[in-house]
PDB file of C-alpha atoms in Angstrom:
ATOM      1  CA  MET A 136      -1.402  -4.233   9.597  1.00 73.00           C
ATOM      2  CA  ALA A 137      -3.830  -3.434   6.781  1.00 85.00           C
ATOM      3  CA  SER A 138      -3.209  -0.182   4.942  1.00 91.00           C
ATOM      4  CA  ILE A 139      -6.205   1.950   3.945  1.00 95.00           C
ATOM      5  CA  PHE A 140      -6.268   4.929   1.581  1.00 96.00           C
ATOM      6  CA  VAL A 141      -9.071   7.449   2.090  1.00 96.00           C
ATOM      7  CA  ILE A 142      -9.958   9.828  -0.767  1.00 96.00           C
ATOM      8  CA  GLU A 143     -12.335  12.464   0.586  1.00 95.00           C
ATOM      9  CA  ASP A 144     -12.415  16.207  -0.113  1.00 93.00           C
ATOM     10  CA  GLU A 145     -14.445  17.211   2.962  1.00 92.00           C
ATOM     11  CA  GLU A 146     -11.951  17.819   5.750  1.00 93.00           C
ATOM     12  CA  ASN A 147     -14.283  17.023   8.664  1.00 93.00           C
ATOM     13  CA  ILE A 148     -15.306  13.671   7.167  1.00 93.00           C
ATOM     14  CA  ARG A 149     -11.715  12.883   6.181  1.00 93.00           C
ATOM     15  CA  GLU A 150     -10.524  13.467   9.758  1.00 94.00           C
ATOM     16  CA  LEU A 151     -13.408  11.466  11.233  1.00 94.00           C
ATOM     17  CA  VAL A 152     -12.632   8.485   9.012  1.00 95.00           C
ATOM     18  CA  TYR A 153      -8.887   8.822   9.647  1.00 95.00           C
ATOM     19  CA  TYR A 154      -9.160   8.718  13.443  1.00 94.00           C
ATOM     20  CA  ALA A 155     -11.818   5.987  13.421  1.00 93.00           C
ATOM     21  CA  LEU A 156      -9.665   3.688  11.297  1.00 94.00           C
ATOM     22  CA  LYS A 157      -6.462   4.504  13.208  1.00 92.00           C
ATOM     23  CA  SER A 158      -8.172   3.668  16.497  1.00 91.00           C
ATOM     24  CA  ASP A 159      -9.144   0.305  15.002  1.00 90.00           C
ATOM     25  CA  GLY A 160      -5.506  -0.519  14.253  1.00 89.00           C
ATOM     26  CA  TYR A 161      -5.185   0.327  10.550  1.00 91.00           C
ATOM     27  CA  LYS A 162      -2.453   2.261   8.792  1.00 90.00           C
ATOM     28  CA  VAL A 163      -4.322   5.190   7.201  1.00 94.00           C
ATOM     29  CA  THR A 164      -3.307   7.649   4.478  1.00 94.00           C
ATOM     30  CA  THR A 165      -5.726  10.390   3.403  1.00 95.00           C
ATOM     31  CA  PHE A 166      -6.021  12.392   0.178  1.00 95.00           C
ATOM     32  CA  GLU A 167      -8.127  15.403  -0.776  1.00 94.00           C
ATOM     33  CA  GLY A 168      -8.411  14.378  -4.400  1.00 93.00           C
ATOM     34  CA  ALA A 169      -7.162  12.307  -7.306  1.00 94.00           C
ATOM     35  CA  LYS A 170      -3.780  13.939  -8.003  1.00 93.00           C
ATOM     36  CA  PRO A 171      -2.062  13.257  -4.662  1.00 93.00           C
ATOM     37  CA  PHE A 172      -3.707   9.814  -4.559  1.00 95.00           C
ATOM     38  CA  TRP A 173      -2.310   8.717  -7.940  1.00 94.00           C
ATOM     39  CA  LYS A 174       1.110  10.150  -7.051  1.00 91.00           C
ATOM     40  CA  HIS A 175       1.263   8.078  -3.856  1.00 92.00           C
ATOM     41  CA  MET A 176      -0.040   4.976  -5.612  1.00 91.00           C
ATOM     42  CA  ARG A 177       3.265   4.844  -7.516  1.00 86.00           C
ATOM     43  CA  LEU A 178       4.997   4.224  -4.180  1.00 85.00           C
ATOM     44  CA  GLU A 179       2.564   2.038  -2.254  1.00 86.00           C
ATOM     45  CA  LYS A 180      -0.535  -0.061  -2.833  1.00 90.00           C
ATOM     46  CA  PRO A 181      -3.119  -0.215  -0.029  1.00 92.00           C
ATOM     47  CA  SER A 182      -5.127  -3.126   1.345  1.00 92.00           C
ATOM     48  CA  LEU A 183      -8.353  -1.183   0.750  1.00 95.00           C
ATOM     49  CA  ILE A 184      -9.525   2.171  -0.638  1.00 96.00           C
ATOM     50  CA  LEU A 185     -12.351   4.290   0.774  1.00 96.00           C
ATOM     51  CA  LEU A 186     -13.455   6.454  -2.130  1.00 94.00           C
ATOM     52  CA  ASP A 187     -15.738   9.477  -2.135  1.00 91.00           C
ATOM     53  CA  ILE A 188     -17.783   9.904  -5.318  1.00 88.00           C
ATOM     54  CA  MET A 189     -18.269  13.691  -5.429  1.00 86.00           C
ATOM     55  CA  LEU A 190     -14.675  14.862  -5.827  1.00 90.00           C
ATOM     56  CA  PRO A 191     -13.358  17.953  -7.618  1.00 87.00           C
ATOM     57  CA  GLY A 192     -11.662  17.182 -10.923  1.00 88.00           C
ATOM     58  CA  GLU A 193     -11.510  13.414 -11.423  1.00 91.00           C
ATOM     59  CA  ASN A 194     -14.555  12.019  -9.623  1.00 90.00           C
ATOM     60  CA  GLY A 195     -14.844   8.749  -7.729  1.00 89.00           C
ATOM     61  CA  PHE A 196     -16.387   6.786 -10.596  1.00 90.00           C
ATOM     62  CA  GLU A 197     -13.512   7.805 -12.887  1.00 92.00           C
ATOM     63  CA  ILE A 198     -10.923   6.817 -10.250  1.00 94.00           C
ATOM     64  CA  LEU A 199     -12.707   3.488  -9.744  1.00 92.00           C
ATOM     65  CA  ALA A 200     -12.732   2.800 -13.477  1.00 91.00           C
ATOM     66  CA  SER A 201      -8.988   3.501 -13.744  1.00 92.00           C
ATOM     67  CA  LEU A 202      -8.251   1.225 -10.777  1.00 93.00           C
ATOM     68  CA  LYS A 203     -10.219  -1.668 -12.229  1.00 89.00           C
ATOM     69  CA  GLN A 204      -8.670  -1.300 -15.689  1.00 89.00           C
ATOM     70  CA  SER A 205      -5.089  -1.756 -14.426  1.00 87.00           C
ATOM     71  CA  LYS A 206      -3.644  -5.174 -13.574  1.00 83.00           C
ATOM     72  CA  ASP A 207      -1.596  -3.531 -10.806  1.00 84.00           C
ATOM     73  CA  THR A 208      -4.663  -2.240  -8.962  1.00 89.00           C
ATOM     74  CA  ASP A 209      -7.723  -4.176 -10.148  1.00 87.00           C
ATOM     75  CA  LYS A 210      -7.730  -6.490  -7.119  1.00 87.00           C
ATOM     76  CA  ILE A 211      -7.598  -3.702  -4.502  1.00 91.00           C
ATOM     77  CA  PRO A 212     -11.005  -3.633  -2.764  1.00 92.00           C
ATOM     78  CA  VAL A 213     -12.868  -0.313  -2.972  1.00 93.00           C
ATOM     79  CA  VAL A 214     -15.626   0.919  -0.671  1.00 92.00           C
ATOM     80  CA  ILE A 215     -17.549   3.942  -1.934  1.00 90.00           C
ATOM     81  CA  LEU A 216     -18.405   6.834   0.373  1.00 87.00           C
ATOM     82  CA  THR A 217     -21.264   8.828  -1.054  1.00 81.00           C
ATOM     83  CA  ALA A 218     -23.747  11.501  -0.041  1.00 76.00           C
ATOM     84  CA  VAL A 219     -25.821  10.592  -3.066  1.00 63.00           C
ATOM     85  CA  ARG A 220     -28.910   8.733  -1.822  1.00 60.00           C
ATOM     86  CA  ASP A 221     -30.024   7.721  -5.282  1.00 54.00           C
ATOM     87  CA  SER A 222     -29.872   3.913  -5.200  1.00 52.00           C
ATOM     88  CA  LEU A 223     -29.031   3.886  -8.904  1.00 57.00           C
ATOM     89  CA  LYS A 224     -25.712   5.620  -8.127  1.00 59.00           C
ATOM     90  CA  SER A 225     -24.863   2.970  -5.553  1.00 60.00           C
ATOM     91  CA  VAL A 226     -25.734   0.220  -8.034  1.00 61.00           C
ATOM     92  CA  GLU A 227     -23.577   1.962 -10.639  1.00 64.00           C
ATOM     93  CA  GLY A 228     -20.636   1.865  -8.235  1.00 62.00           C
ATOM     94  CA  LEU A 229     -21.109  -1.812  -7.453  1.00 70.00           C
ATOM     95  CA  ASN A 230     -21.468  -2.650 -11.146  1.00 69.00           C
ATOM     96  CA  SER A 231     -18.239  -0.728 -11.811  1.00 73.00           C
ATOM     97  CA  GLY A 232     -16.295  -2.966  -9.453  1.00 83.00           C
ATOM     98  CA  ALA A 233     -16.755  -1.456  -5.989  1.00 86.00           C
ATOM     99  CA  ASP A 234     -16.962  -3.999  -3.169  1.00 86.00           C
ATOM    100  CA  ASP A 235     -19.408  -2.058  -0.989  1.00 86.00           C
ATOM    101  CA  TYR A 236     -20.798   1.429  -0.416  1.00 84.00           C
ATOM    102  CA  ILE A 237     -21.558   3.596   2.600  1.00 87.00           C
ATOM    103  CA  THR A 238     -24.018   6.478   2.459  1.00 84.00           C
ATOM    104  CA  LYS A 239     -23.200   9.697   4.332  1.00 85.00           C
ATOM    105  CA  PRO A 240     -23.908  10.492   7.083  1.00 84.00           C
ATOM    106  CA  PHE A 241     -22.815   7.195   8.564  1.00 87.00           C
ATOM    107  CA  LEU A 242     -22.144   5.712  11.987  1.00 89.00           C
ATOM    108  CA  VAL A 243     -18.479   5.018  12.792  1.00 91.00           C
ATOM    109  CA  ASP A 244     -19.394   1.493  13.926  1.00 90.00           C
ATOM    110  CA  GLU A 245     -21.028   0.848  10.549  1.00 89.00           C
ATOM    111  CA  LEU A 246     -17.959   2.134   8.705  1.00 91.00           C
ATOM    112  CA  LEU A 247     -15.617  -0.110  10.699  1.00 92.00           C
ATOM    113  CA  ALA A 248     -17.881  -3.153  10.336  1.00 90.00           C
ATOM    114  CA  ARG A 249     -18.068  -2.775   6.553  1.00 88.00           C
ATOM    115  CA  VAL A 250     -14.307  -2.258   6.249  1.00 92.00           C
ATOM    116  CA  ARG A 251     -13.640  -5.379   8.326  1.00 90.00           C
ATOM    117  CA  ALA A 252     -16.092  -7.410   6.247  1.00 88.00           C
ATOM    118  CA  VAL A 253     -14.540  -6.373   2.930  1.00 89.00           C
ATOM    119  CA  LEU A 254     -11.010  -7.055   4.216  1.00 88.00           C
ATOM    120  CA  ARG A 255     -12.068 -10.506   5.454  1.00 83.00           C
ATOM    121  CA  ARG A 256     -13.493 -11.373   2.039  1.00 80.00           C
ATOM    122  CA  THR A 257     -10.386 -10.062   0.309  1.00 75.00           C
ATOM    123  CA  ASP A 258      -7.989 -11.882   2.646  1.00 70.00           C
ATOM    124  CA  SER A 259      -9.859 -15.128   2.063  1.00 57.00           C
ATOM    125  CA  LYS A 260      -9.654 -14.646  -1.695  1.00 57.00           C
ATOM    126  CA  ASN A 261      -5.997 -13.608  -1.716  1.00 56.00           C
ATOM    127  CA  SER A 262      -4.874 -16.422   0.597  1.00 51.00           C
ATOM    128  CA  LYS A 263      -5.166 -18.745  -2.398  1.00 46.00           C
ATOM    129  CA  GLU A 264      -2.874 -16.550  -4.510  1.00 51.00           C
ATOM    130  CA  ASP A 265       0.917 -16.689  -4.773  1.00 60.00           C
ATOM    131  CA  THR A 266       2.568 -14.884  -1.854  1.00 73.00           C
ATOM    132  CA  SER A 267       6.070 -14.855  -3.346  1.00 81.00           C
ATOM    133  CA  LEU A 268       8.082 -12.041  -4.900  1.00 87.00           C
ATOM    134  CA  VAL A 269      10.800 -13.369  -7.211  1.00 88.00           C
ATOM    135  CA  LEU A 270      13.666 -11.675  -9.049  1.00 90.00           C
ATOM    136  CA  GLY A 271      16.506 -13.749 -10.433  1.00 90.00           C
ATOM    137  CA  ASN A 272      17.675 -16.072  -7.642  1.00 90.00           C
ATOM    138  CA  ILE A 273      15.972 -14.076  -4.882  1.00 93.00           C
ATOM    139  CA  VAL A 274      12.669 -15.411  -3.534  1.00 91.00           C
ATOM    140  CA  LEU A 275      10.754 -13.543  -0.807  1.00 91.00           C
ATOM    141  CA  ASP A 276       7.619 -15.020   0.744  1.00 88.00           C
ATOM    142  CA  THR A 277       5.327 -12.382   2.237  1.00 83.00           C
ATOM    143  CA  GLN A 278       3.287 -14.878   4.271  1.00 78.00           C
ATOM    144  CA  THR A 279       6.106 -16.718   6.041  1.00 84.00           C
ATOM    145  CA  ARG A 280       8.524 -13.728   5.893  1.00 87.00           C
ATOM    146  CA  LEU A 281      11.262 -16.024   4.614  1.00 90.00           C
ATOM    147  CA  VAL A 282      13.888 -15.165   1.986  1.00 92.00           C
ATOM    148  CA  TRP A 283      16.001 -17.481  -0.161  1.00 92.00           C
ATOM    149  CA  THR A 284      18.915 -16.846  -2.516  1.00 92.00           C
ATOM    150  CA  GLU A 285      19.892 -19.705  -4.798  1.00 81.00           C
ATOM    151  CA  ASN A 286      17.736 -22.027  -2.604  1.00 78.00           C
ATOM    152  CA  ASN A 287      19.593 -21.017   0.580  1.00 87.00           C
ATOM    153  CA  GLU A 288      17.525 -19.426   3.350  1.00 91.00           C
ATOM    154  CA  VAL A 289      18.711 -15.946   4.363  1.00 92.00           C
ATOM    155  CA  ASN A 290      18.189 -14.689   7.917  1.00 92.00           C
ATOM    156  CA  LEU A 291      17.107 -11.030   7.727  1.00 90.00           C
ATOM    157  CA  THR A 292      16.185  -8.556  10.444  1.00 89.00           C
ATOM    158  CA  TYR A 293      12.764  -6.906  10.403  1.00 86.00           C
ATOM    159  CA  LEU A 294      14.100  -3.776   8.674  1.00 85.00           C
ATOM    160  CA  GLU A 295      16.185  -5.721   6.167  1.00 90.00           C
ATOM    161  CA  PHE A 296      13.157  -7.815   5.191  1.00 90.00           C
ATOM    162  CA  GLU A 297      10.926  -4.740   4.823  1.00 88.00           C
ATOM    163  CA  LEU A 298      13.593  -2.964   2.783  1.00 91.00           C
ATOM    164  CA  LEU A 299      14.029  -5.935   0.426  1.00 93.00           C
ATOM    165  CA  TYR A 300      10.240  -6.303   0.131  1.00 91.00           C
ATOM    166  CA  CYS A 301       9.920  -2.618  -0.791  1.00 89.00           C
ATOM    167  CA  LEU A 302      12.649  -2.856  -3.433  1.00 93.00           C
ATOM    168  CA  LEU A 303      11.200  -6.064  -4.933  1.00 92.00           C
ATOM    169  CA  LYS A 304       7.687  -4.618  -4.931  1.00 87.00           C
ATOM    170  CA  HIS A 305       9.039  -1.725  -7.027  1.00 88.00           C
ATOM    171  CA  LYS A 306      11.668  -3.714  -8.942  1.00 86.00           C
ATOM    172  CA  HIS A 307      13.478  -1.863 -11.733  1.00 88.00           C
ATOM    173  CA  LEU A 308      12.243   1.469 -10.296  1.00 89.00           C
ATOM    174  CA  VAL A 309      14.574   3.898  -8.531  1.00 90.00           C
ATOM    175  CA  MET A 310      13.542   4.495  -4.910  1.00 88.00           C
ATOM    176  CA  SER A 311      14.878   7.612  -3.190  1.00 89.00           C
ATOM    177  CA  ARG A 312      16.059   7.480   0.409  1.00 87.00           C
ATOM    178  CA  ASP A 313      13.043   9.577   1.425  1.00 84.00           C
ATOM    179  CA  GLN A 314      10.673   7.109  -0.252  1.00 84.00           C
ATOM    180  CA  LEU A 315      12.327   4.162   1.488  1.00 85.00           C
ATOM    181  CA  LEU A 316      12.112   5.960   4.824  1.00 81.00           C
ATOM    182  CA  ASP A 317       8.408   6.673   4.296  1.00 78.00           C
ATOM    183  CA  LEU A 318       7.561   3.097   3.280  1.00 78.00           C
ATOM    184  CA  VAL A 319       9.865   1.059   5.524  1.00 77.00           C
ATOM    185  CA  TRP A 320      10.863   2.915   8.674  1.00 69.00           C
ATOM    186  CA  ARG A 321       8.617   3.296  11.705  1.00 55.00           C
ATOM    187  CA  PRO A 322       9.103   5.902  14.467  1.00 48.00           C
ATOM    188  CA  GLY A 323      11.872   4.643  16.744  1.00 47.00           C
ATOM    189  CA  ASP A 324      13.325   2.106  14.295  1.00 48.00           C
ATOM    190  CA  ASP A 325      17.110   1.892  14.713  1.00 49.00           C
ATOM    191  CA  GLY A 326      17.774   5.569  15.466  1.00 48.00           C
ATOM    192  CA  GLY A 327      20.571   7.583  13.919  1.00 48.00           C
ATOM    193  CA  PRO A 328      20.830   9.958  10.969  1.00 48.00           C
ATOM    194  CA  ALA A 329      18.084   8.949   8.559  1.00 53.00           C
ATOM    195  CA  ASP A 330      19.946   8.954   5.236  1.00 55.00           C
ATOM    196  CA  ARG A 331      22.974   7.231   6.732  1.00 64.00           C
ATOM    197  CA  ASN A 332      20.730   4.612   8.293  1.00 81.00           C
ATOM    198  CA  VAL A 333      19.261   3.714   4.875  1.00 86.00           C
ATOM    199  CA  ASP A 334      22.772   3.308   3.463  1.00 89.00           C
ATOM    200  CA  MET A 335      23.843   1.143   6.409  1.00 89.00           C
ATOM    201  CA  GLN A 336      20.819  -1.127   6.062  1.00 90.00           C
ATOM    202  CA  ILE A 337      21.420  -1.462   2.305  1.00 93.00           C
ATOM    203  CA  ARG A 338      25.045  -2.474   2.919  1.00 92.00           C
ATOM    204  CA  ALA A 339      23.985  -5.070   5.494  1.00 93.00           C
ATOM    205  CA  LEU A 340      21.279  -6.407   3.170  1.00 94.00           C
ATOM    206  CA  ARG A 341      23.674  -6.712   0.224  1.00 94.00           C
ATOM    207  CA  LYS A 342      26.139  -8.643   2.383  1.00 94.00           C
ATOM    208  CA  LYS A 343      23.514 -11.138   3.565  1.00 94.00           C
ATOM    209  CA  LEU A 344      22.246 -11.687   0.004  1.00 95.00           C
ATOM    210  CA  GLY A 345      25.743 -12.722  -1.103  1.00 93.00           C
ATOM    211  CA  SER A 346      26.219 -12.726  -4.874  1.00 92.00           C
ATOM    212  CA  CYS A 347      22.578 -11.642  -5.265  1.00 94.00           C
ATOM    213  CA  GLY A 348      23.390  -8.464  -3.368  1.00 93.00           C
ATOM    214  CA  ASP A 349      24.793  -7.007  -6.593  1.00 94.00           C
ATOM    215  CA  MET A 350      21.212  -6.787  -7.844  1.00 95.00           C
ATOM    216  CA  ILE A 351      20.669  -3.834  -5.474  1.00 96.00           C
ATOM    217  CA  LYS A 352      22.029  -0.924  -7.495  1.00 95.00           C
ATOM    218  CA  THR A 353      23.059   2.481  -6.198  1.00 94.00           C
ATOM    219  CA  VAL A 354      21.730   5.337  -8.324  1.00 92.00           C
ATOM    220  CA  ARG A 355      24.119   8.145  -7.483  1.00 89.00           C
ATOM    221  CA  GLY A 356      22.461  11.208  -6.020  1.00 87.00           C
ATOM    222  CA  VAL A 357      19.025   9.583  -5.990  1.00 88.00           C
ATOM    223  CA  GLY A 358      18.754   6.293  -4.109  1.00 91.00           C
ATOM    224  CA  TYR A 359      18.503   2.583  -4.900  1.00 93.00           C
ATOM    225  CA  LYS A 360      16.803   0.071  -7.166  1.00 94.00           C
ATOM    226  CA  ILE A 361      16.818  -3.693  -7.553  1.00 94.00           C
ATOM    227  CA  SER A 362      17.175  -5.224 -10.996  1.00 91.00           C
ATOM    228  CA  LEU A 363      18.943  -8.034 -12.847  1.00 86.00           C
TER     229      LEU A 363
END
């Protein structure tokens, strides 16, 4: 499921876009401005960003420039949402690295069609790139959902795979239990007390990884990280 971040300060437009994208099967996270967006970007990277230009504080062009200047985010496709009808502004956005733009007001069908088109182009481009996450003797392939340790295939459950993926994606960073719950767990996944469930899944994952399980470190009072 593709994940889409929407940065839009107008509540009615933000809700319209949210429900339109959700109904089309996307995972959607919305932000009113730059600060909460950048905070969440430390935890998760989206498949696509819908970015309003006229934002309070850091505007859309400034956010776009920062995204394209970082190796961690420069490949994330960005579609500009703008009420500015000046074609020069749209050209400025495209020249700054945006993949497309939509002028407000817009039709929901147009929004969804443009999002699908950008994601198709991006998926085609990224399919040629490496799909593996590697740390030490652990190799995780995001396309085949297979995991190896020291060249031996490891059979993981859905949650164990997602948990390992999340840790590897943020390797060397401490992830709190709340962060892991937000990024990995879905409603109804393996019920039970939330914090205890994270700990149980970590223990099971360590056991299946064998000697590589020691790379998952407990940070007392905070959560977990994976590192050599």
